[in-house]
PDB file of C-alpha atoms and ligand atoms in Angstrom:
ATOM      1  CA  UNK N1481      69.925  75.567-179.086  1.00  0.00           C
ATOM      2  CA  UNK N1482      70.811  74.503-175.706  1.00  0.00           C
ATOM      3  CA  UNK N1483      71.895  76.927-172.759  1.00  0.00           C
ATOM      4  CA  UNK N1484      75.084  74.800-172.901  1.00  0.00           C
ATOM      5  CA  UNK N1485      75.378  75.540-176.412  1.00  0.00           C
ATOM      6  CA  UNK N1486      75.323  79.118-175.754  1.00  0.00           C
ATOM      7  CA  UNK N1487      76.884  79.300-172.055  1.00  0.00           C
ATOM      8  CA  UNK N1488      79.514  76.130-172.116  1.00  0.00           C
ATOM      9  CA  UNK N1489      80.124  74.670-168.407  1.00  0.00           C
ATOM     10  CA  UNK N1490      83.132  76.724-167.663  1.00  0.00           C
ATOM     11  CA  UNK N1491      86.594  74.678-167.162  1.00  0.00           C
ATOM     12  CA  UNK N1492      87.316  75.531-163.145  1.00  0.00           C
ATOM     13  CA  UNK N1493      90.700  73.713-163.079  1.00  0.00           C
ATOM     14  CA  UNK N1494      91.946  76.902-165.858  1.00  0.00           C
ATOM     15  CA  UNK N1495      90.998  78.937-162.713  1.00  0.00           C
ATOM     16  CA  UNK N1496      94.239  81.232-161.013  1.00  0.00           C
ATOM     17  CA  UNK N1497      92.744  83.057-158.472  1.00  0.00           C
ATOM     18  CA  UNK N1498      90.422  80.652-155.938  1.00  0.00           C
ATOM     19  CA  UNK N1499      88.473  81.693-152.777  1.00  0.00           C
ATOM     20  CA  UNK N1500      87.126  79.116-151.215  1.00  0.00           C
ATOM     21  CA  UNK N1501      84.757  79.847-148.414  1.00  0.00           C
ATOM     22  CA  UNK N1502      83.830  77.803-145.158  1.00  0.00           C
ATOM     23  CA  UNK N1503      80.868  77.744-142.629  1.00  0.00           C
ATOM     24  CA  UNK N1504      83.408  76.085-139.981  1.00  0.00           C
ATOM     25  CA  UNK N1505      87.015  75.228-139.978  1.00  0.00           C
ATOM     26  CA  UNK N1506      86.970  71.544-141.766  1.00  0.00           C
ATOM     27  CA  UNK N1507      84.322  71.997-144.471  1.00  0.00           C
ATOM     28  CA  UNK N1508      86.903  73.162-147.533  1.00  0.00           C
ATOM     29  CA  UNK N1509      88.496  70.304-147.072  1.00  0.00           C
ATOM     30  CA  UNK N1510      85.500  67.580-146.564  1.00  0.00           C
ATOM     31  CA  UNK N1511      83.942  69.503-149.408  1.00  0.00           C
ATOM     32  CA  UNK N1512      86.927  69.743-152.085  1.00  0.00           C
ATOM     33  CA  UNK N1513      90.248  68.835-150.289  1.00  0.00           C
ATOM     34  CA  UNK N1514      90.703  66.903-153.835  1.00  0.00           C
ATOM     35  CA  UNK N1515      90.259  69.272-156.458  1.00  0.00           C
ATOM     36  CA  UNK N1516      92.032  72.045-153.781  1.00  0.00           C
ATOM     37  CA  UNK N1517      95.137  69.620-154.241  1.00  0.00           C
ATOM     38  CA  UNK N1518      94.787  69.503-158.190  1.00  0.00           C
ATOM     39  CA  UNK N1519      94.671  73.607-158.011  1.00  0.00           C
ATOM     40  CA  UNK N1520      97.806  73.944-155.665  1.00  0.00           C
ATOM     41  CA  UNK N1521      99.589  71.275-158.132  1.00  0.00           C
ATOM     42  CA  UNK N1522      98.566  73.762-161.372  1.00  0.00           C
ATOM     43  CA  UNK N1523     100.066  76.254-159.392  1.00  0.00           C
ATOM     44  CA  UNK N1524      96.513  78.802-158.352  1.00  0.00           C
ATOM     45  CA  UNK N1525      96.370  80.974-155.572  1.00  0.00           C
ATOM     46  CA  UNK N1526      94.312  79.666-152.893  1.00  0.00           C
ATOM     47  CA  UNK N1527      92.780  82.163-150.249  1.00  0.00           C
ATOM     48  CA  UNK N1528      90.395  80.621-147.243  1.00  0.00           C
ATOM     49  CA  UNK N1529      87.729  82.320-145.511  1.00  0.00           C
ATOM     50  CA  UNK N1530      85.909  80.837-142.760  1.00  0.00           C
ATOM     51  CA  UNK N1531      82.964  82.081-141.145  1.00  0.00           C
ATOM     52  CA  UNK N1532      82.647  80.784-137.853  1.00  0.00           C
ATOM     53  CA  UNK N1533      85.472  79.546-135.393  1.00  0.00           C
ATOM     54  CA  UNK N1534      83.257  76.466-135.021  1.00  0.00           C
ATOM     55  CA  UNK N1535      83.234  76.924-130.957  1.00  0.00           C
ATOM     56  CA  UNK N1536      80.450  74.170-131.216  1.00  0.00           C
ATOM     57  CA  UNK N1537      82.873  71.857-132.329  1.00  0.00           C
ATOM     58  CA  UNK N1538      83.203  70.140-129.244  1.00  0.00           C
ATOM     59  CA  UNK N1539      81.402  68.728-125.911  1.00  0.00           C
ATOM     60  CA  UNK N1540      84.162  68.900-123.946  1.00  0.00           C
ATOM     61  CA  UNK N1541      86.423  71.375-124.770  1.00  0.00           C
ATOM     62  CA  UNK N1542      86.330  74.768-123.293  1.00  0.00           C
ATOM     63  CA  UNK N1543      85.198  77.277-126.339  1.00  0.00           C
ATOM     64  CA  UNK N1544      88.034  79.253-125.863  1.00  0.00           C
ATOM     65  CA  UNK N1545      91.029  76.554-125.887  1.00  0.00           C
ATOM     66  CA  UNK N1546      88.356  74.962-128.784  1.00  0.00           C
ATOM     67  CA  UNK N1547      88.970  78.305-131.076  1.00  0.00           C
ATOM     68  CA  UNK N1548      92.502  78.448-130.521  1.00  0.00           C
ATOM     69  CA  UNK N1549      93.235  74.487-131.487  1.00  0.00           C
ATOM     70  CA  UNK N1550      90.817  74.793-134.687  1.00  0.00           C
ATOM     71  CA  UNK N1551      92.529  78.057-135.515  1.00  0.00           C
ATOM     72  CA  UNK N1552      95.739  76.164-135.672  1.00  0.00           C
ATOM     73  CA  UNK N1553      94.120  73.026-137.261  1.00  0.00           C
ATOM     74  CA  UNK N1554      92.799  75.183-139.887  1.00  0.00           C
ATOM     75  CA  UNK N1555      95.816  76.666-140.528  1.00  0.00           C
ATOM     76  CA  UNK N1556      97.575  73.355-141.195  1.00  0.00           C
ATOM     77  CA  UNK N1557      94.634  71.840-143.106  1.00  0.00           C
ATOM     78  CA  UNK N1558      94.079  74.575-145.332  1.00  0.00           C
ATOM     79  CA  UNK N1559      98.236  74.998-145.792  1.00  0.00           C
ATOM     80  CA  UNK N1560      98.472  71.230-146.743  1.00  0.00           C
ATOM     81  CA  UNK N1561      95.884  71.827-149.708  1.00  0.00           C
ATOM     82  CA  UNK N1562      97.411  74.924-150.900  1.00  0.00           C
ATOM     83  CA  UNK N1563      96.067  78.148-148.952  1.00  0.00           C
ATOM     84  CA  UNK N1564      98.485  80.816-148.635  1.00  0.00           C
ATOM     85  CA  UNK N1565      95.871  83.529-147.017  1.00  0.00           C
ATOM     86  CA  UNK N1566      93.386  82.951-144.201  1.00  0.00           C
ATOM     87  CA  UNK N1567      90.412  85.298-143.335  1.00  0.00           C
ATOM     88  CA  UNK N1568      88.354  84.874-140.775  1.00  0.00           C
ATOM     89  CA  UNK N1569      84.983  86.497-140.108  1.00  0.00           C
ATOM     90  CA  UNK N1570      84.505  88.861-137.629  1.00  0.00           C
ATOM     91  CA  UNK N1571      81.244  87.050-136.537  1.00  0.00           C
ATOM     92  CA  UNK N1572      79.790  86.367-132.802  1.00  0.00           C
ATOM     93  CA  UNK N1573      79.514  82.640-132.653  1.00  0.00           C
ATOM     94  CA  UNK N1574      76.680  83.202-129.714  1.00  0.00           C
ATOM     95  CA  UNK N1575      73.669  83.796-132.227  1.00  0.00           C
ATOM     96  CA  UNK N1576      73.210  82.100-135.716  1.00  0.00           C
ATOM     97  CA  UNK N1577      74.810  84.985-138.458  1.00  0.00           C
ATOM     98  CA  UNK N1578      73.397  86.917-140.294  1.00  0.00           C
ATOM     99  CA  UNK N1579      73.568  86.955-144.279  1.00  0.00           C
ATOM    100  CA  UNK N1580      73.509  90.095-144.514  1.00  0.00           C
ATOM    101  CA  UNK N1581      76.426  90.721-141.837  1.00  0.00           C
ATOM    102  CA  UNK N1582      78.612  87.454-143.629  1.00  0.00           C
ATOM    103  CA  UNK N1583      77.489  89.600-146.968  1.00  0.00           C
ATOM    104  CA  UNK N1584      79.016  93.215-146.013  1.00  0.00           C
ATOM    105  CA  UNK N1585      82.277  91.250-144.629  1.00  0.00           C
ATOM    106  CA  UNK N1586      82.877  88.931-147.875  1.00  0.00           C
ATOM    107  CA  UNK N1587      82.014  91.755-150.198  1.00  0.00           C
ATOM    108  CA  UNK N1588      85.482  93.371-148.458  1.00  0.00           C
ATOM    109  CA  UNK N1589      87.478  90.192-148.916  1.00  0.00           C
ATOM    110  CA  UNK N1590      86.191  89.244-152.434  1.00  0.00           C
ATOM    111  CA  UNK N1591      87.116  92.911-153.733  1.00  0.00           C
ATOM    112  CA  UNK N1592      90.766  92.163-151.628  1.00  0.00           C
ATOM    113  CA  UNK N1593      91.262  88.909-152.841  1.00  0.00           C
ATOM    114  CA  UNK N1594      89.471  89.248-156.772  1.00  0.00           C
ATOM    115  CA  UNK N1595      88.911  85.289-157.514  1.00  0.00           C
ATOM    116  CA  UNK N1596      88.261  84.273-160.362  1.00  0.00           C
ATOM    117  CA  UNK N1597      85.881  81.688-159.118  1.00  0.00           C
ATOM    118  CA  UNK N1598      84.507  81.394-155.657  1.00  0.00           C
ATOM    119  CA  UNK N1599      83.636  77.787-154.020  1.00  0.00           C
ATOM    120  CA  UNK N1600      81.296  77.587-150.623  1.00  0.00           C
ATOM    121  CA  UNK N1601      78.694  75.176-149.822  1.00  0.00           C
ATOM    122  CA  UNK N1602      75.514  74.187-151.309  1.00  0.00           C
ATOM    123  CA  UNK N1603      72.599  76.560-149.783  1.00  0.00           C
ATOM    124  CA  UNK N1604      70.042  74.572-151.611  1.00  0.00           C
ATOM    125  CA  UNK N1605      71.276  71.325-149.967  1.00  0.00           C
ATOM    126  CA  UNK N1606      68.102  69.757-149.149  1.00  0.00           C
ATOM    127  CA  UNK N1607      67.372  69.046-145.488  1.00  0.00           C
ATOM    128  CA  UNK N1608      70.651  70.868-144.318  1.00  0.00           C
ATOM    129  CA  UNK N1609      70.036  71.423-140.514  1.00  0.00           C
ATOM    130  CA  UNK N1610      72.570  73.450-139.999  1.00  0.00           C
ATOM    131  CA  UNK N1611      71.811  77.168-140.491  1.00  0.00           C
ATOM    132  CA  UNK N1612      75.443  78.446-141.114  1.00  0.00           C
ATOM    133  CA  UNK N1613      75.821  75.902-144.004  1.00  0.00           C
ATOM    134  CA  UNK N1614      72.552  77.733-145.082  1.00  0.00           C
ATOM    135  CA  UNK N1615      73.356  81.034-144.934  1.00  0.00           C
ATOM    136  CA  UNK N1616      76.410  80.985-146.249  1.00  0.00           C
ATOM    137  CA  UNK N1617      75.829  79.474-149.369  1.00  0.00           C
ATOM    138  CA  UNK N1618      73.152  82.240-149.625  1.00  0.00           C
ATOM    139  CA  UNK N1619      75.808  84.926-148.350  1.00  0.00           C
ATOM    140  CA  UNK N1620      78.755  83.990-150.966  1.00  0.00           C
ATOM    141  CA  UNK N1621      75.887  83.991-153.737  1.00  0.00           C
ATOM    142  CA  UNK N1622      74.985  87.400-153.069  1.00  0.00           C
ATOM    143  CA  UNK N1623      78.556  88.715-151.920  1.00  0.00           C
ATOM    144  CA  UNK N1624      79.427  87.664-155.584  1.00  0.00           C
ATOM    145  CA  UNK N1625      77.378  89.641-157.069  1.00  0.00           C
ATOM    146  CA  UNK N1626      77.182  92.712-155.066  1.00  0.00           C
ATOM    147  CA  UNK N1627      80.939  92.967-155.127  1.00  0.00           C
ATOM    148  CA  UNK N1628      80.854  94.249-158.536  1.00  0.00           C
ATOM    149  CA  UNK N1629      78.790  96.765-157.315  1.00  0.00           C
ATOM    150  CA  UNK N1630      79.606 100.533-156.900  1.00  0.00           C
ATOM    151  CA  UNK N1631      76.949 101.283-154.787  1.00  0.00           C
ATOM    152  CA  UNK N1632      77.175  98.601-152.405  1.00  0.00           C
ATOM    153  CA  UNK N1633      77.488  98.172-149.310  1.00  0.00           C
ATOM    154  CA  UNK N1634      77.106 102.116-149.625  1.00  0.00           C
ATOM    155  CA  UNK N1635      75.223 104.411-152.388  1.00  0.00           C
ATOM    156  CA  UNK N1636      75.815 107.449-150.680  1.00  0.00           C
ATOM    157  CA  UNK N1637      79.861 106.663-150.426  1.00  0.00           C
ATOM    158  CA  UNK N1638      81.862 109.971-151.661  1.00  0.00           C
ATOM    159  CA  UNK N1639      84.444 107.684-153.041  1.00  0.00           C
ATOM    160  CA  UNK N1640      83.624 104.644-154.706  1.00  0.00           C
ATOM    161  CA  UNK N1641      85.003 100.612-153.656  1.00  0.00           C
ATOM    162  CA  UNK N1642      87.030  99.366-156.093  1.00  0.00           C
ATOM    163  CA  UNK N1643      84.921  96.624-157.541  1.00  0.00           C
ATOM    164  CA  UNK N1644      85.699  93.169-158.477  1.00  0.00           C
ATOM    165  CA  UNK N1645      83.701  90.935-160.967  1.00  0.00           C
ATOM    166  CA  UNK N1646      83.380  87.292-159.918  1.00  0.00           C
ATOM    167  CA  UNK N1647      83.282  84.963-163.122  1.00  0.00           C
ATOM    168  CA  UNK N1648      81.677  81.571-161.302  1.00  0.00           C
ATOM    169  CA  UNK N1649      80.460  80.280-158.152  1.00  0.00           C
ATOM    170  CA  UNK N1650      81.165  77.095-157.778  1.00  0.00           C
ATOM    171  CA  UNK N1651      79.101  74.782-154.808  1.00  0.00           C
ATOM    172  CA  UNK N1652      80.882  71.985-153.155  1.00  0.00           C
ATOM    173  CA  UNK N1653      78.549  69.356-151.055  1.00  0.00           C
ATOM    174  CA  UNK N1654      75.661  69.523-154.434  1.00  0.00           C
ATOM    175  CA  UNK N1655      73.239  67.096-154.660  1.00  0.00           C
ATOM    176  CA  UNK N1656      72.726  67.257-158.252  1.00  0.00           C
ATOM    177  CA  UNK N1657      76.158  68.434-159.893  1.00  0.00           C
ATOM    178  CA  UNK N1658      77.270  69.712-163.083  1.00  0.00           C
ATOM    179  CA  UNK N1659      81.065  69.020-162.942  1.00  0.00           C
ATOM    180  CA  UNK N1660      83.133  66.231-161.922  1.00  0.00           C
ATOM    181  CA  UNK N1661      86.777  66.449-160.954  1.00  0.00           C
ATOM    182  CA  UNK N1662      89.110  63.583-161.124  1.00  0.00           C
ATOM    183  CA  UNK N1663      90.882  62.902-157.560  1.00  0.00           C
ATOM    184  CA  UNK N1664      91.564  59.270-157.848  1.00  0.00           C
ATOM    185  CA  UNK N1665      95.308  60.787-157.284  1.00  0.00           C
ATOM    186  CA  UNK N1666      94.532  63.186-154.566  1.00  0.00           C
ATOM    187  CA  UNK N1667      91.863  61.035-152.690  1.00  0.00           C
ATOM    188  CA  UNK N1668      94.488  60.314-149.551  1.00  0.00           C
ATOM    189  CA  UNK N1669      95.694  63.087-149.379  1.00  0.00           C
ATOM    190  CA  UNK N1670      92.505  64.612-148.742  1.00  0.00           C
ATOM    191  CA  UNK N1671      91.730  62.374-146.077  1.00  0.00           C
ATOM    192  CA  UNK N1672      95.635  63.391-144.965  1.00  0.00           C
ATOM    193  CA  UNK N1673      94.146  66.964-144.567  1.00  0.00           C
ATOM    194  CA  UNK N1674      90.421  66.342-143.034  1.00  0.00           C
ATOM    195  CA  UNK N1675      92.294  64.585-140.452  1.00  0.00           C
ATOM    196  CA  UNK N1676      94.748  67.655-139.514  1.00  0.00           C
ATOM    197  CA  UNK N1677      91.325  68.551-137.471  1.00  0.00           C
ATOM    198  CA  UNK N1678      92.641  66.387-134.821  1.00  0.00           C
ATOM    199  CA  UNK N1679      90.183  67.950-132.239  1.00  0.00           C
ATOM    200  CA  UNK N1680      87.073  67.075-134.422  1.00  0.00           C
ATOM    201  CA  UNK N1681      87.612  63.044-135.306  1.00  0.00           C
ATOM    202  CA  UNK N1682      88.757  60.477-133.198  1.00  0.00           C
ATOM    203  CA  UNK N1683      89.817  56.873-134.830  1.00  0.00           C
ATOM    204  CA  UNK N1684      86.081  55.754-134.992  1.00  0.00           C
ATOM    205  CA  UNK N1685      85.129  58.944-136.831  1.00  0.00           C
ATOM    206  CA  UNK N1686      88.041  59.372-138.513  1.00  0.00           C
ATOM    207  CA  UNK N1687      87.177  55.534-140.242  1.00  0.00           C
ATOM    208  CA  UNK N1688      83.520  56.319-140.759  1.00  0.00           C
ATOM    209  CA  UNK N1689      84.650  59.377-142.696  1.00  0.00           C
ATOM    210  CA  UNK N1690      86.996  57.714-145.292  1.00  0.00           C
ATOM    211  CA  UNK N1691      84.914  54.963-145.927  1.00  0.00           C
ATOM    212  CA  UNK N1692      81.770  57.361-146.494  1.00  0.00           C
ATOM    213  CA  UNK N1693      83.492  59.862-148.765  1.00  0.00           C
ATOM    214  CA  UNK N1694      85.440  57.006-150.240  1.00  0.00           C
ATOM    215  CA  UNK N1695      82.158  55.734-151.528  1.00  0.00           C
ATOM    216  CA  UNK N1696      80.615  59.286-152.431  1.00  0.00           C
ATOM    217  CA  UNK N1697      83.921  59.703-154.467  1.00  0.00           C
ATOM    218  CA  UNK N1698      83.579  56.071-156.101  1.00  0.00           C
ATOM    219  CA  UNK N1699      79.811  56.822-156.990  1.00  0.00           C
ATOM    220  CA  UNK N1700      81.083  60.163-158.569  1.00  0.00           C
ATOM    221  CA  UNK N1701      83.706  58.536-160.245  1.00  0.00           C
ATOM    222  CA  UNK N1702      82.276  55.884-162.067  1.00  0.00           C
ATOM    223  CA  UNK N1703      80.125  59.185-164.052  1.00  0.00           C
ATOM    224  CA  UNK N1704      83.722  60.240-164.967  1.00  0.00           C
ATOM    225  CA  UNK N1705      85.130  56.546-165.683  1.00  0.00           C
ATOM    226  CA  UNK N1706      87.939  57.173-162.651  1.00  0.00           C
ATOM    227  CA  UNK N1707      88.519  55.621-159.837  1.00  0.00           C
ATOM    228  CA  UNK N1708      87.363  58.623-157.759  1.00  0.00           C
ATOM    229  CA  UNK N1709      85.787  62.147-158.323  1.00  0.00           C
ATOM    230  CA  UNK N1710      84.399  65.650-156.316  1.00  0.00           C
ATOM    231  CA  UNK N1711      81.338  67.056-157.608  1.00  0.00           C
ATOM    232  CA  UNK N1712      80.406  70.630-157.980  1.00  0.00           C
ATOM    233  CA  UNK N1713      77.306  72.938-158.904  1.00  0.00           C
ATOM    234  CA  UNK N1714      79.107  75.192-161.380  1.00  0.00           C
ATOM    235  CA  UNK N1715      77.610  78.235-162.313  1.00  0.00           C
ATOM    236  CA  UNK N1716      78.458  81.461-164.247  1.00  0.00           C
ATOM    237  CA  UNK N1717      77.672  84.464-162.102  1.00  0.00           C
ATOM    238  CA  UNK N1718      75.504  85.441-165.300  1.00  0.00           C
ATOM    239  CA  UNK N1719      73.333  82.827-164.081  1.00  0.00           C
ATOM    240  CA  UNK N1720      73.002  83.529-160.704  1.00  0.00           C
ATOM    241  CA  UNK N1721      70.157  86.439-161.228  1.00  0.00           C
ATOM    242  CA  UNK N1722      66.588  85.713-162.892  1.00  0.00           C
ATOM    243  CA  UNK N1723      67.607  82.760-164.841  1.00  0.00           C
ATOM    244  CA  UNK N1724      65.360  79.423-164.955  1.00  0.00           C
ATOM    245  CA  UNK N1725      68.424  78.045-166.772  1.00  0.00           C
ATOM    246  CA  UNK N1726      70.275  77.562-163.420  1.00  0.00           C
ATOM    247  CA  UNK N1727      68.105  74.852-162.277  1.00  0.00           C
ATOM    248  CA  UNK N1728      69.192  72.693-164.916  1.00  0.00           C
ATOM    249  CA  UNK N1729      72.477  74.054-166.160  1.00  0.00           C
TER     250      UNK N1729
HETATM  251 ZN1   ZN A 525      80.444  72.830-141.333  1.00  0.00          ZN
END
């Protein structure tokens, strides 16, 4: 018997309730703008939360007018895909976050927003330079499991949170995926809202982009036998503590 025998790859697209969290403004989007089209056609709720304001977006801009135009940019993006709520960590964007601050704060908005399934990026990405991809992928991974939690974030609490129990984690940007979501139909559309982040991609970047995720989502496709896919790391919370299985699952 195989751990897929026993634990099948769970079905995300029979998913209602989807949180999909961000280290910056654009990276739902880049990520799984796709599949986030296929949910908001089957009619899920889509909730955002984005961790930094991405001030270090830009060389020119001033960081202030920078945070207000992403804001906005976000907004639109993450509307065109489906969103309907927004959170946005409470985070300094002066020193590099800490887990366990990101932790505390999604813990709050998982128990708000009870997903069914929770999508962020990779942490185990190798050769990811950028720490708040990092430690965010680490952050939703434990936030997902502490949130169904009573003593967290406090044991000593005289009342208790009211808990929520995340089913699957799912990992956008994975090297070495486990499920494969047709987009051949929402491919431009995706590109439609990366490039809502006017402030981030000018014409040259904007046609590097499509051509490099047009080929990512070609390779990925021909696995499927479409004309263009997103791949994912899927994994049942169950397997997210103590179990060798998730390597291979
Ligand atoms: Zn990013």
């Amino acid at each position: 018997m195989k751990i897929h025998d026993f634990l099948p790859i769970p079905d995300i697209l029979k998913y209602k309730t989807i949180l999909c969290v961000q280290p910056h403004p654009d990276d739902n989007e880049i990520g799984m703008g796709g599949a986030l089209l296929k949910f908001k056609a089957l009619g899920a709720n889509i909730a955002y939360c984005t961790v930094s304001q991405g001030k270090g977006g830009s060389n020119t801009l001033r960081s202030e007018e920078l945070v207000k135009i992403r804001q906005e940019e976000l907004r639109n993006a993450g509307t065109f895909v489906g969103a309907t709520s927004f959170y946005q960590l409470n985070l300094s964007d002066t020193h590099y976050p800490d887990e366990k601050e990101i932790t505390e704060q999604l813990v709050a908005i998982i128990r708000e927003v009870k997903p069914d399934i929770v999508f962020t990026v990779n942490p185990y990405l190798m050769y990811e330079a950028h720490p708040t991809h990092r430690k965010t992928g680490m952050a939703v991974l434990e936030a997902c499991m502490f949130s169904s939690m009573k003593h967290f974030p406090n044991p000593d609490a005289s009342t208790e949170p009211k808990v929520h129990r995340v089913e699957t984690i799912g990992f956008y940007a994975s090297a070495k995926p486990n499920v494969l979501i047709d987009i051949s139909e929402t491919f431009e559309d995706k590109l439609n809202a990366i490039f809502k982040h006017e402030s981030q991609f000018d014409a040259q970047g904007q046609a590097q982009l499509s051509q490099y995720l047009s080929m990512q989502a070609m390779t990925f496709g021909q696995n499927l036998k479409v004309s263009k896919a997103e791949a994912f790391k899927v994994l049942p919370m169950v397997l997210t503590h103590m179990m060798i299985e998730s390597e291979t699952y």
